[in-house]
Amino acid sequence: MSNLKKEEINDVLNRYDKDGITIATLGSHTSLHILNGAKEEGFKTAVVCEKGRETPYKRFNAADEYILIDKFSDIVNSDIQKKLQSLNSIVIPHGSFVAYAGLDEIENDFIVPMYGNREILRWEAERDLERKLLVEKNIRIPKKYDNPKDIDRSVIVKFPGARGGRGYFVASSHDEFNRKINNMKSRGWIKDSDVEQTHIEEYVAGCNYCIHYFYSQLNDEVELMGMDSRYESSIDGLVRIPAKDQLDINFDPSYLITGNHPVVMRESLLTQVFDIGDKLVKSANKLVPPGLNGPFCMQTLVNDDLEVIVFEISARIDGGTNSFMNGSSYSYLKHGPGMSMGRRIALEIKTAIEKRELSKIIT
Ligand code: ADP
């Protein structure tokens, strides 16, 4: 639960010059198109960069202001917060920002106005909370197994914390589960405490679609902005090896994301896509008010029964939006050419300023 009161953020926001707002973020993840979109909508921009990592931002001329820090996590230091406030900054949170700033700091110490809902960031990060959001409105998710003895089909076994899918494995029986767990323990990949916290779920042999939505609080509408599928190491390299050689090399795959492909779904699936997007917005609204606010993502697998099954969500801009920095097939249908997720965020903030409703979309 956030200790920062909405009034504290509003106080900072009230002191801002609304004609001189800066869109700011941490230089990582999706910052290139967040800042580019902000510029296109006429905002000033600032990027907070870790020293030594500023090259792509300078080479792409990403921002008006470069705030250099020794390490990413310094973004929450009080001098950096003051600097951001002095620029009338609205910070756009993304995956790296959340990871480096830290959930506790975002909830309690970071008194810079942010776009989105800072409370919901914890809900996407903790598996049990994330699950609550999904089951509230009966969104189809992989079946969960509380006891490995109950394994009756292929399952994927996950360990706590996002570790890029390292060490995740597939098993089809209790025996196979035990064998693989012991193997991983003997290699030192997991500890006994990890075993207690294993998460076991149905393995969905389907195609991966990460669906990027934008929920406009101002219009009360869920927009489909784009889709990507993941390019993961080592699994996507491994499948380029013929099956018989895969057996020979006895290789343990990981699912570490290294890139994204843009993708579109067969059109008949779009009804489900809008349905689950609308449902997640409703459950978030009920469980973590003010709910979703802006970009969010559902990572799905589509099986051969044509079910869209959600295995993970992001309650903020997701990295896969980098696959449509110049707009996607879907954003084109809604907004015409060139609407990235970053630009859509900036457009919402610009509209809120015009309507004098900024405090409605800021936390
Ligand atoms: P993390 O959050 O640790 O990166 P994810 O839950 O996103 O882990 O899973 C990593 C990868 O594992 C996914 O991108 C997908 O390829 C695969 N995966 C995850 N859950 C399932 C599932 N239920 N069935 C099949 N594959 C899955």
mmCIF file of N, CA and C and ligand atoms in Angstrom, residues 142 156 158 161-165 168 201-204 232 255 299 301 311-312, ligand 1:
data_model
loop_
_atom_site.group_PDB
_atom_site.id
_atom_site.type_symbol
_atom_site.label_atom_id
_atom_site.label_comp_id
_atom_site.label_asym_id
_atom_site.label_seq_id
_atom_site.Cartn_x
_atom_site.Cartn_y
_atom_site.Cartn_z
ATOM 1 N N PRO A 142 -3.499 -20.339 -17.622
ATOM 2 C CA PRO A 142 -3.110 -21.754 -17.531
ATOM 3 C C PRO A 142 -3.536 -22.333 -16.177
ATOM 4 N N ILE A 156 4.644 -26.388 -17.062
ATOM 5 C CA ILE A 156 5.884 -25.616 -17.034
ATOM 6 C C ILE A 156 6.112 -25.238 -15.570
ATOM 7 N N LYS A 158 7.984 -22.854 -12.909
ATOM 8 C CA LYS A 158 8.641 -21.543 -12.830
ATOM 9 C C LYS A 158 9.127 -21.294 -11.406
ATOM 10 N N GLY A 161 10.396 -14.725 -8.872
ATOM 11 C CA GLY A 161 11.112 -13.579 -9.435
ATOM 12 C C GLY A 161 11.333 -13.751 -10.920
ATOM 13 N N ALA A 162 11.322 -12.631 -11.649
ATOM 14 C CA ALA A 162 11.570 -12.734 -13.083
ATOM 15 C C ALA A 162 13.056 -12.969 -13.260
ATOM 16 N N ARG A 163 13.410 -14.127 -13.701
ATOM 17 C CA ARG A 163 14.831 -14.397 -13.927
ATOM 18 C C ARG A 163 15.012 -14.798 -15.380
ATOM 19 N N GLY A 164 14.180 -14.159 -16.231
ATOM 20 C CA GLY A 164 14.320 -14.407 -17.660
ATOM 21 C C GLY A 164 14.058 -15.849 -18.025
ATOM 22 N N GLY A 165 13.200 -16.473 -17.207
ATOM 23 C CA GLY A 165 12.855 -17.848 -17.532
ATOM 24 C C GLY A 165 14.024 -18.805 -17.368
ATOM 25 N N TYR A 168 13.514 -22.477 -16.007
ATOM 26 C CA TYR A 168 12.149 -22.977 -16.144
ATOM 27 C C TYR A 168 12.226 -24.299 -16.893
ATOM 28 N N GLU A 201 2.351 -24.707 -13.671
ATOM 29 C CA GLU A 201 1.120 -24.451 -14.430
ATOM 30 C C GLU A 201 1.112 -25.246 -15.725
ATOM 31 N N GLU A 202 -0.081 -25.472 -16.215
ATOM 32 C CA GLU A 202 -0.310 -26.142 -17.491
ATOM 33 C C GLU A 202 0.628 -25.569 -18.560
ATOM 34 N N TYR A 203 1.299 -26.443 -19.307
ATOM 35 C CA TYR A 203 2.115 -25.974 -20.426
ATOM 36 C C TYR A 203 1.206 -25.807 -21.631
ATOM 37 N N VAL A 204 1.143 -24.591 -22.154
ATOM 38 C CA VAL A 204 0.276 -24.343 -23.308
ATOM 39 C C VAL A 204 1.116 -24.428 -24.568
ATOM 40 N N GLU A 232 13.366 -15.225 -27.795
ATOM 41 C CA GLU A 232 13.963 -15.553 -26.503
ATOM 42 C C GLU A 232 15.177 -16.468 -26.641
ATOM 43 N N TYR A 255 14.547 -18.775 -21.253
ATOM 44 C CA TYR A 255 13.576 -17.977 -22.009
ATOM 45 C C TYR A 255 13.873 -16.493 -21.812
ATOM 46 N N GLN A 299 0.341 -11.057 -22.009
ATOM 47 C CA GLN A 299 1.166 -12.029 -22.727
ATOM 48 C C GLN A 299 0.356 -13.307 -22.837
ATOM 49 N N LEU A 301 -0.847 -17.094 -25.050
ATOM 50 C CA LEU A 301 -0.543 -18.191 -25.959
ATOM 51 C C LEU A 301 -1.879 -18.600 -26.568
ATOM 52 N N PHE A 311 -0.766 -15.777 -19.801
ATOM 53 C CA PHE A 311 0.133 -16.324 -18.770
ATOM 54 C C PHE A 311 0.851 -15.238 -17.994
ATOM 55 N N GLU A 312 0.734 -13.987 -18.411
ATOM 56 C CA GLU A 312 1.450 -12.904 -17.716
ATOM 57 C C GLU A 312 0.874 -11.567 -18.161
HETATM 58 P P1 ADP B 1 9.391 -14.402 -16.614
HETATM 59 O O1 ADP B 1 8.345 -13.464 -16.109
HETATM 60 O O2 ADP B 1 10.255 -14.988 -15.545
HETATM 61 O O3 ADP B 1 10.187 -13.898 -17.793
HETATM 62 P P2 ADP B 1 7.281 -15.781 -18.036
HETATM 63 O O4 ADP B 1 6.162 -16.203 -17.179
HETATM 64 O O5 ADP B 1 7.110 -14.567 -18.888
HETATM 65 O O6 ADP B 1 8.603 -15.665 -17.176
HETATM 66 O O7 ADP B 1 7.663 -16.978 -18.989
HETATM 67 C C1 ADP B 1 8.821 -16.963 -19.829
HETATM 68 C C2 ADP B 1 8.535 -17.730 -21.134
HETATM 69 O O8 ADP B 1 8.133 -19.067 -20.831
HETATM 70 C C3 ADP B 1 7.365 -17.154 -21.932
HETATM 71 O O9 ADP B 1 7.735 -16.096 -22.774
HETATM 72 C C4 ADP B 1 6.910 -18.372 -22.735
HETATM 73 O O10 ADP B 1 7.747 -18.576 -23.854
HETATM 74 C C5 ADP B 1 7.125 -19.502 -21.750
HETATM 75 N N1 ADP B 1 5.903 -19.819 -20.984
HETATM 76 C C6 ADP B 1 5.489 -19.212 -19.835
HETATM 77 N N2 ADP B 1 4.336 -19.768 -19.370
HETATM 78 C C7 ADP B 1 4.003 -20.742 -20.249
HETATM 79 C C8 ADP B 1 2.930 -21.701 -20.312
HETATM 80 N N3 ADP B 1 1.969 -21.749 -19.382
HETATM 81 N N4 ADP B 1 2.922 -22.559 -21.351
HETATM 82 C C9 ADP B 1 3.910 -22.506 -22.303
HETATM 83 N N5 ADP B 1 4.953 -21.657 -22.284
HETATM 84 C C10 ADP B 1 5.013 -20.773 -21.274
#
